[in-house]
XYZ file of N, CA, C and O in Angstrom:
552
model
N 13.548 12.711 1.092
C 12.857 11.441 1.218
C 11.369 11.714 1.473
O 11.025 12.545 2.301
N 10.520 11.011 0.732
C 9.082 11.216 0.881
C 8.616 10.714 2.257
O 9.086 9.690 2.736
N 7.692 11.431 2.901
C 7.192 11.002 4.218
C 6.578 9.600 4.205
O 6.664 8.883 5.202
N 5.970 9.175 3.091
C 5.420 7.817 3.006
C 6.549 6.806 3.136
O 6.426 5.814 3.859
N 7.646 7.050 2.447
C 8.798 6.152 2.550
C 9.289 6.094 3.987
O 9.557 5.005 4.505
N 9.401 7.238 4.633
C 9.858 7.262 6.025
C 8.923 6.453 6.923
O 9.382 5.679 7.768
N 7.624 6.624 6.742
C 6.648 5.911 7.576
C 6.705 4.406 7.329
O 6.651 3.612 8.277
N 6.817 4.004 6.067
C 6.889 2.575 5.747
C 8.161 1.972 6.310
O 8.135 0.902 6.929
N 9.282 2.641 6.101
C 10.545 2.113 6.613
C 10.543 2.018 8.134
O 11.163 1.127 8.702
N 9.807 2.907 8.803
C 9.684 2.857 10.265
C 8.614 1.854 10.701
O 8.451 1.619 11.900
N 7.869 1.300 9.729
C 6.764 0.372 10.005
C 5.732 1.019 10.930
O 5.189 0.396 11.832
N 5.481 2.292 10.678
C 4.577 3.104 11.497
C 3.215 3.204 10.808
O 2.978 4.094 9.990
N 2.327 2.265 11.144
C 1.018 2.191 10.485
C 0.205 3.464 10.693
O -0.499 3.910 9.786
N 0.293 4.065 11.870
C -0.464 5.299 12.133
C 0.047 6.440 11.254
O -0.746 7.223 10.719
N 1.349 6.550 11.090
C 1.919 7.608 10.249
C 1.549 7.382 8.781
O 1.253 8.332 8.058
N 1.547 6.116 8.347
C 1.142 5.804 6.973
C -0.293 6.252 6.755
O -0.608 6.946 5.794
N -1.181 5.871 7.668
C -2.594 6.215 7.529
C -2.810 7.726 7.527
O -3.642 8.242 6.781
N -2.036 8.448 8.328
C -2.172 9.906 8.396
C -1.810 10.581 7.076
O -2.252 11.699 6.813
N -1.048 9.905 6.229
C -0.645 10.466 4.941
C -1.660 10.215 3.829
O -1.513 10.722 2.721
N -2.694 9.428 4.120
C -3.684 9.061 3.111
C -4.876 10.004 3.120
O -5.421 10.309 4.185
N -5.298 10.426 1.950
C -6.535 11.212 1.820
C -7.723 10.300 2.106
O -7.648 9.083 1.908
N -8.818 10.876 2.574
C -10.020 10.080 2.849
C -10.503 9.347 1.600
O -11.009 8.233 1.693
N -10.325 9.961 0.436
C -10.805 9.363 -0.810
C -9.692 8.708 -1.635
O -9.814 8.533 -2.848
N -8.614 8.311 -0.971
C -7.503 7.651 -1.659
C -8.010 6.411 -2.398
O -8.958 5.758 -1.970
N -7.371 6.114 -3.521
C -7.668 4.903 -4.280
C -6.398 4.067 -4.327
O -5.342 4.558 -4.724
N -6.528 2.808 -3.898
C -5.415 1.869 -3.914
C -5.606 0.889 -5.054
O -6.642 0.223 -5.142
N -4.617 0.796 -5.936
C -4.646 -0.160 -7.028
C -3.596 -1.227 -6.747
O -2.401 -0.935 -6.668
N -4.080 -2.436 -6.575
C -3.263 -3.589 -6.196
C -2.575 -4.202 -7.407
O -3.129 -4.186 -8.513
N -1.418 -4.818 -7.189
C -0.769 -5.520 -8.301
C -1.428 -6.868 -8.609
O -1.143 -7.468 -9.634
N -2.308 -7.330 -7.728
C -2.864 -8.676 -7.903
C -4.396 -8.718 -7.916
O -4.973 -9.786 -8.036
N -5.055 -7.583 -7.790
C -6.518 -7.553 -7.812
C -6.982 -6.727 -9.008
O -6.340 -5.740 -9.384
N -8.103 -7.116 -9.571
C -8.607 -6.459 -10.774
C -9.125 -5.053 -10.492
O -8.814 -4.111 -11.205
N -9.929 -4.912 -9.435
C -10.558 -3.619 -9.127
C -9.732 -2.834 -8.113
O -9.216 -3.401 -7.166
N -9.675 -1.520 -8.284
C -9.048 -0.681 -7.258
C -9.896 -0.674 -5.983
O -11.098 -0.949 -6.016
N -9.268 -0.371 -4.875
C -9.943 -0.284 -3.583
C -10.011 1.179 -3.167
O -8.979 1.810 -2.939
N -11.213 1.756 -3.061
C -11.328 3.163 -2.660
C -11.401 3.309 -1.137
O -11.911 2.439 -0.437
N -10.885 4.426 -0.671
C -11.079 4.815 0.722
C -9.886 4.588 1.618
O -9.100 3.659 1.453
N -9.774 5.476 2.582
C -8.665 5.462 3.532
C -8.669 4.221 4.415
O -7.625 3.611 4.641
N -9.834 3.826 4.928
C -9.897 2.684 5.844
C -9.412 1.411 5.156
O -8.606 0.658 5.720
N -9.886 1.161 3.937
C -9.485 -0.046 3.221
C -8.017 0.008 2.827
O -7.279 -0.969 2.979
N -7.563 1.141 2.330
C -6.162 1.268 1.926
C -5.236 1.068 3.111
O -4.247 0.335 3.017
N -5.554 1.682 4.240
C -4.721 1.522 5.434
C -4.707 0.066 5.897
O -3.646 -0.466 6.273
N -5.851 -0.605 5.844
C -5.920 -2.012 6.252
C -5.091 -2.887 5.307
O -4.398 -3.807 5.750
N -5.158 -2.607 4.010
C -4.349 -3.363 3.042
C -2.868 -3.155 3.322
O -2.085 -4.117 3.327
N -2.470 -1.921 3.580
C -1.058 -1.649 3.831
C -0.577 -2.317 5.114
O 0.571 -2.787 5.179
N -1.429 -2.411 6.125
C -1.055 -3.172 7.335
C -0.881 -4.650 6.996
O 0.043 -5.305 7.492
N -1.758 -5.172 6.132
C -1.612 -6.557 5.692
C -0.314 -6.779 4.938
O 0.376 -7.783 5.140
N 0.035 -5.842 4.084
C 1.285 -5.938 3.339
C 2.468 -5.963 4.303
O 3.406 -6.759 4.118
N 2.426 -5.142 5.335
C 3.524 -5.139 6.313
C 3.638 -6.493 7.013
O 4.724 -6.886 7.424
N 2.523 -7.203 7.149
C 2.574 -8.523 7.784
C 3.175 -9.586 6.865
O 3.762 -10.546 7.346
N 3.009 -9.446 5.535
C 3.466 -10.508 4.633
C 4.828 -10.236 3.996
O 5.518 -11.184 3.629
N 5.229 -8.969 3.873
C 6.541 -8.681 3.291
C 7.620 -8.927 4.340
O 7.520 -8.465 5.467
N 8.655 -9.644 3.934
C 9.829 -9.851 4.776
C 11.002 -9.126 4.116
O 11.040 -8.990 2.890
N 11.937 -8.685 4.923
C 13.156 -8.036 4.412
C 12.841 -6.897 3.448
O 13.548 -6.699 2.455
N 11.777 -6.147 3.738
C 11.359 -5.052 2.863
C 12.362 -3.911 2.923
O 12.818 -3.523 3.994
N 12.677 -3.362 1.743
C 13.546 -2.188 1.683
C 13.287 -1.416 0.394
O 13.101 -2.011 -0.668
N 13.253 -0.099 0.537
C 13.190 0.752 -0.651
C 14.600 0.856 -1.209
O 15.572 0.960 -0.456
N 14.697 0.865 -2.533
C 16.002 0.913 -3.184
C 16.225 2.174 -4.007
O 17.354 2.505 -4.335
N 15.121 2.866 -4.311
C 15.244 4.062 -5.155
C 13.980 4.889 -5.022
O 12.899 4.356 -4.831
N 14.143 6.197 -5.153
C 13.002 7.112 -5.097
C 13.095 8.080 -6.266
O 14.150 8.672 -6.502
N 11.990 8.214 -6.974
C 11.934 9.106 -8.137
C 10.778 10.069 -7.916
O 9.668 9.628 -7.597
N 11.029 11.363 -8.068
C 9.978 12.367 -7.863
C 9.748 13.152 -9.139
O 10.695 13.501 -9.848
N 8.474 13.424 -9.419
C 8.114 14.264 -10.554
C 8.529 15.694 -10.293
O 8.694 16.117 -9.146
N 8.665 16.462 -11.347
C 9.121 17.847 -11.245
C 8.210 18.696 -10.365
O 8.679 19.596 -9.670
N 6.892 18.400 -10.379
C 5.965 19.207 -9.588
C 5.841 18.733 -8.141
O 5.118 19.337 -7.347
N 6.515 17.648 -7.787
C 6.490 17.148 -6.416
C 5.219 16.404 -6.042
O 5.054 16.009 -4.890
N 4.335 16.182 -6.993
C 3.072 15.512 -6.678
C 3.067 14.035 -7.049
O 2.202 13.294 -6.603
N 4.021 13.623 -7.874
C 4.127 12.225 -8.269
C 5.454 11.653 -7.786
O 6.499 12.299 -7.920
N 5.366 10.444 -7.223
C 6.550 9.793 -6.676
C 6.500 8.310 -7.010
O 5.430 7.692 -6.969
N 7.674 7.747 -7.305
C 7.812 6.311 -7.498
C 8.868 5.843 -6.506
O 9.984 6.359 -6.483
N 8.468 4.870 -5.680
C 9.374 4.307 -4.685
C 9.624 2.848 -5.055
O 8.718 2.017 -4.964
N 10.832 2.543 -5.506
C 11.200 1.182 -5.900
C 11.545 0.394 -4.643
O 12.178 0.921 -3.722
N 11.136 -0.887 -4.615
C 11.413 -1.703 -3.431
C 11.768 -3.131 -3.792
O 11.541 -3.583 -4.919
N 12.318 -3.828 -2.789
C 12.563 -5.262 -2.852
C 12.076 -5.855 -1.546
O 12.144 -5.214 -0.494
N 11.602 -7.085 -1.610
C 11.139 -7.790 -0.418
C 11.109 -9.278 -0.732
O 11.363 -9.699 -1.865
N 10.760 -10.054 0.280
C 10.552 -11.490 0.129
C 9.161 -11.802 0.640
O 8.731 -11.237 1.653
N 8.455 -12.679 -0.066
C 7.138 -13.155 0.366
C 7.152 -14.680 0.243
O 7.337 -15.200 -0.859
N 7.001 -15.344 1.369
C 7.000 -16.821 1.376
C 8.167 -17.405 0.585
O 8.000 -18.324 -0.211
N 9.344 -16.839 0.793
C 10.546 -17.339 0.146
C 10.764 -16.865 -1.282
O 11.780 -17.207 -1.888
N 9.842 -16.099 -1.824
C 9.977 -15.600 -3.197
C 10.427 -14.147 -3.187
O 9.881 -13.323 -2.456
N 11.396 -13.852 -4.022
C 11.887 -12.488 -4.166
C 10.851 -11.662 -4.927
O 10.284 -12.132 -5.920
N 10.589 -10.450 -4.444
C 9.651 -9.533 -5.090
C 10.366 -8.206 -5.322
O 11.014 -7.678 -4.423
N 10.259 -7.706 -6.528
C 10.741 -6.366 -6.867
C 9.498 -5.584 -7.256
O 8.614 -6.109 -7.937
N 9.424 -4.332 -6.837
C 8.233 -3.582 -7.188
C 8.399 -2.097 -7.000
O 9.490 -1.594 -6.717
N 7.274 -1.425 -7.158
C 7.271 0.014 -6.943
C 5.909 0.465 -6.426
O 4.884 -0.126 -6.748
N 5.963 1.462 -5.590
C 4.784 2.177 -5.123
C 4.731 3.469 -5.921
O 5.697 4.248 -5.915
N 3.632 3.699 -6.628
C 3.457 4.914 -7.413
C 2.439 5.771 -6.664
O 1.289 5.378 -6.497
N 2.883 6.922 -6.189
C 2.062 7.798 -5.356
C 1.703 9.066 -6.106
O 2.535 9.627 -6.822
N 0.487 9.526 -5.887
C 0.103 10.862 -6.333
C -0.396 11.605 -5.103
O -1.184 11.079 -4.320
N 0.062 12.827 -4.948
C -0.293 13.660 -3.808
C -1.239 14.761 -4.287
O -0.958 15.446 -5.270
N -2.359 14.904 -3.596
C -3.347 15.917 -3.950
C -2.955 17.306 -3.478
O -1.898 17.505 -2.863
N -3.823 18.282 -3.747
C -3.574 19.672 -3.362
C -3.385 19.835 -1.856
O -2.704 20.757 -1.417
N -4.002 18.949 -1.079
C -3.906 19.033 0.383
C -2.648 18.375 0.944
O -2.444 18.335 2.155
N -1.795 17.816 0.058
C -0.559 17.186 0.497
C -0.715 15.731 0.900
O 0.258 15.092 1.301
N -1.931 15.201 0.783
C -2.181 13.809 1.144
C -2.187 12.924 -0.094
O -2.517 13.378 -1.195
N -1.850 11.662 0.087
C -1.813 10.706 -1.015
C -3.248 10.386 -1.418
O -4.032 9.908 -0.603
N -3.582 10.676 -2.683
C -4.931 10.394 -3.165
C -4.971 9.234 -4.157
O -6.038 8.781 -4.553
N -3.805 8.743 -4.543
C -3.733 7.602 -5.435
C -2.454 6.835 -5.133
O -1.374 7.436 -5.053
N -2.594 5.521 -4.945
C -1.454 4.652 -4.655
C -1.605 3.396 -5.501
O -2.576 2.651 -5.356
N -0.673 3.211 -6.416
C -0.656 2.034 -7.269
C 0.618 1.255 -6.968
O 1.701 1.839 -6.894
N 0.462 -0.052 -6.783
C 1.617 -0.917 -6.521
C 1.766 -1.874 -7.685
O 0.786 -2.449 -8.161
N 2.992 -2.041 -8.141
C 3.310 -3.008 -9.181
C 4.440 -3.892 -8.672
O 5.328 -3.402 -7.959
N 4.388 -5.191 -9.030
C 5.431 -6.123 -8.607
C 5.817 -7.054 -9.744
O 5.047 -7.283 -10.670
N 6.988 -7.609 -9.627
C 7.525 -8.603 -10.541
C 8.466 -9.484 -9.761
O 8.848 -9.094 -8.660
N 8.910 -10.591 -10.168
C 8.451 -11.360 -11.308
C 7.115 -12.045 -10.990
O 6.592 -11.917 -9.883
N 6.622 -12.809 -11.962
C 5.334 -13.469 -11.793
C 5.326 -14.375 -10.562
O 4.339 -14.397 -9.822
N 6.408 -15.082 -10.299
C 6.447 -15.965 -9.125
C 6.306 -15.152 -7.836
O 5.654 -15.592 -6.889
N 6.870 -13.959 -7.801
C 6.720 -13.082 -6.641
C 5.313 -12.533 -6.531
O 4.747 -12.447 -5.441
N 4.735 -12.151 -7.675
C 3.358 -11.654 -7.679
C 2.398 -12.749 -7.224
O 1.460 -12.482 -6.460
N 2.630 -13.986 -7.669
C 1.782 -15.096 -7.244
C 1.914 -15.352 -5.746
O 0.909 -15.596 -5.064
N 3.135 -15.293 -5.221
C 3.340 -15.470 -3.779
C 2.642 -14.357 -3.005
O 2.026 -14.610 -1.953
N 2.718 -13.130 -3.514
C 2.055 -12.004 -2.864
C 0.540 -12.179 -2.898
O -0.144 -11.950 -1.887
N 0.004 -12.603 -4.032
C -1.443 -12.813 -4.149
C -1.909 -13.865 -3.152
O -2.934 -13.684 -2.477
N -1.174 -14.932 -3.023
C -1.538 -15.997 -2.081
C -1.468 -15.506 -0.634
O -2.386 -15.723 0.155
N -0.384 -14.815 -0.295
C -0.212 -14.327 1.081
C -1.260 -13.282 1.440
O -1.813 -13.295 2.542
N -1.554 -12.378 0.509
C -2.561 -11.352 0.783
C -3.959 -11.950 0.803
O -4.821 -11.511 1.571
N -4.199 -12.964 -0.018
C -5.485 -13.654 0.012
C -5.762 -14.232 1.388
O -6.892 -14.170 1.888
N -4.729 -14.768 2.016
C -4.869 -15.328 3.361
C -5.135 -14.233 4.398
O -5.705 -14.499 5.452
N -4.751 -13.016 4.100
C -4.936 -11.880 5.015
C -6.275 -11.181 4.820
O -6.696 -10.382 5.647
N -6.966 -11.455 3.697
C -8.010 -10.527 3.272
C -9.227 -10.470 4.179
O -9.837 -9.411 4.316
N -9.589 -11.537 4.824
C -10.729 -11.456 5.745
C -10.400 -10.514 6.906
O -11.223 -9.697 7.314
N -9.179 -10.614 7.418
C -8.739 -9.700 8.484
C -8.704 -8.259 7.976
O -9.120 -7.331 8.686
N -8.239 -8.057 6.759
C -8.186 -6.713 6.170
C -9.599 -6.127 6.078
O -9.824 -4.979 6.454
N -10.547 -6.916 5.606
C -11.937 -6.434 5.512
C -12.490 -6.052 6.886
O -13.160 -5.025 7.018
N -12.219 -6.886 7.889
C -12.697 -6.578 9.251
C -12.074 -5.286 9.766
O -12.755 -4.448 10.343
N -10.761 -5.144 9.587
C -10.073 -3.932 10.051
C -10.645 -2.693 9.372
O -10.853 -1.667 10.022
N -10.884 -2.778 8.071
C -11.426 -1.628 7.331
C -12.834 -1.308 7.818
O -13.173 -0.140 8.027
N -13.655 -2.334 8.017
C -15.036 -2.120 8.478
C -15.049 -1.528 9.882
O -15.868 -0.652 10.183
N -14.140 -1.995 10.739
C -14.074 -1.478 12.110
C -13.609 -0.028 12.163
O -13.928 0.691 13.108
N -12.861 0.406 11.138
C -12.324 1.769 11.121
C -13.333 2.793 10.624
O -13.162 3.986 10.858
N -14.358 2.338 9.931
C -15.346 3.259 9.375
C -16.397 3.535 10.434
O -17.030 2.601 10.949
N -16.623 4.806 10.802
C -17.639 5.101 11.811
C -19.033 4.744 11.302
O -19.294 4.889 10.099
N -19.904 4.262 12.179
C -21.253 3.915 11.729
C -22.014 5.150 11.261
O -21.782 6.253 11.723
N -22.924 4.945 10.331
C -23.763 6.032 9.816
C -24.754 6.440 10.895
O -25.249 5.600 11.648
N -25.085 7.741 10.975
C -26.071 8.173 11.967
C -27.438 7.597 11.608
O -27.733 7.379 10.424
N -28.273 7.348 12.610
C -29.603 6.806 12.322
C -30.438 7.806 11.518
O -30.300 9.011 11.672
N -31.279 7.259 10.659
C -32.161 8.120 9.852
C -33.219 8.755 10.761
O -33.716 8.134 11.675
N -33.545 10.012 10.503
C -34.553 10.665 11.344
C -35.898 10.660 10.697
O -36.123 10.549 9.573
């Protein structure tokens, strides 16, 4: 079982974040642009944990080289059934450097987009608070 799956199933946000590379890229099923960076990805995943109900992984598929993984899941969002997958790529350092999420059906994707939209201001604040301030220019 992939450590990301274990952390998600345990709802352990700190363990999830520890598995992410600093330069991880998160590709959302409902947003056009990918989101770069560990702080933003971790904040998005915390938001997802707040909106998914009855979340469970149903299948895990690993690439032959152990660097690519697909974790199939089911959940409910605002009463809508969602089926999806987390597609992970692990870099040379063993950390997740790419995470793409896909969901279906359209009614579930729409419910997810609405629920995450309601979370997004909090997600932005959490991500901004996690990034250390830049040192003053000398």
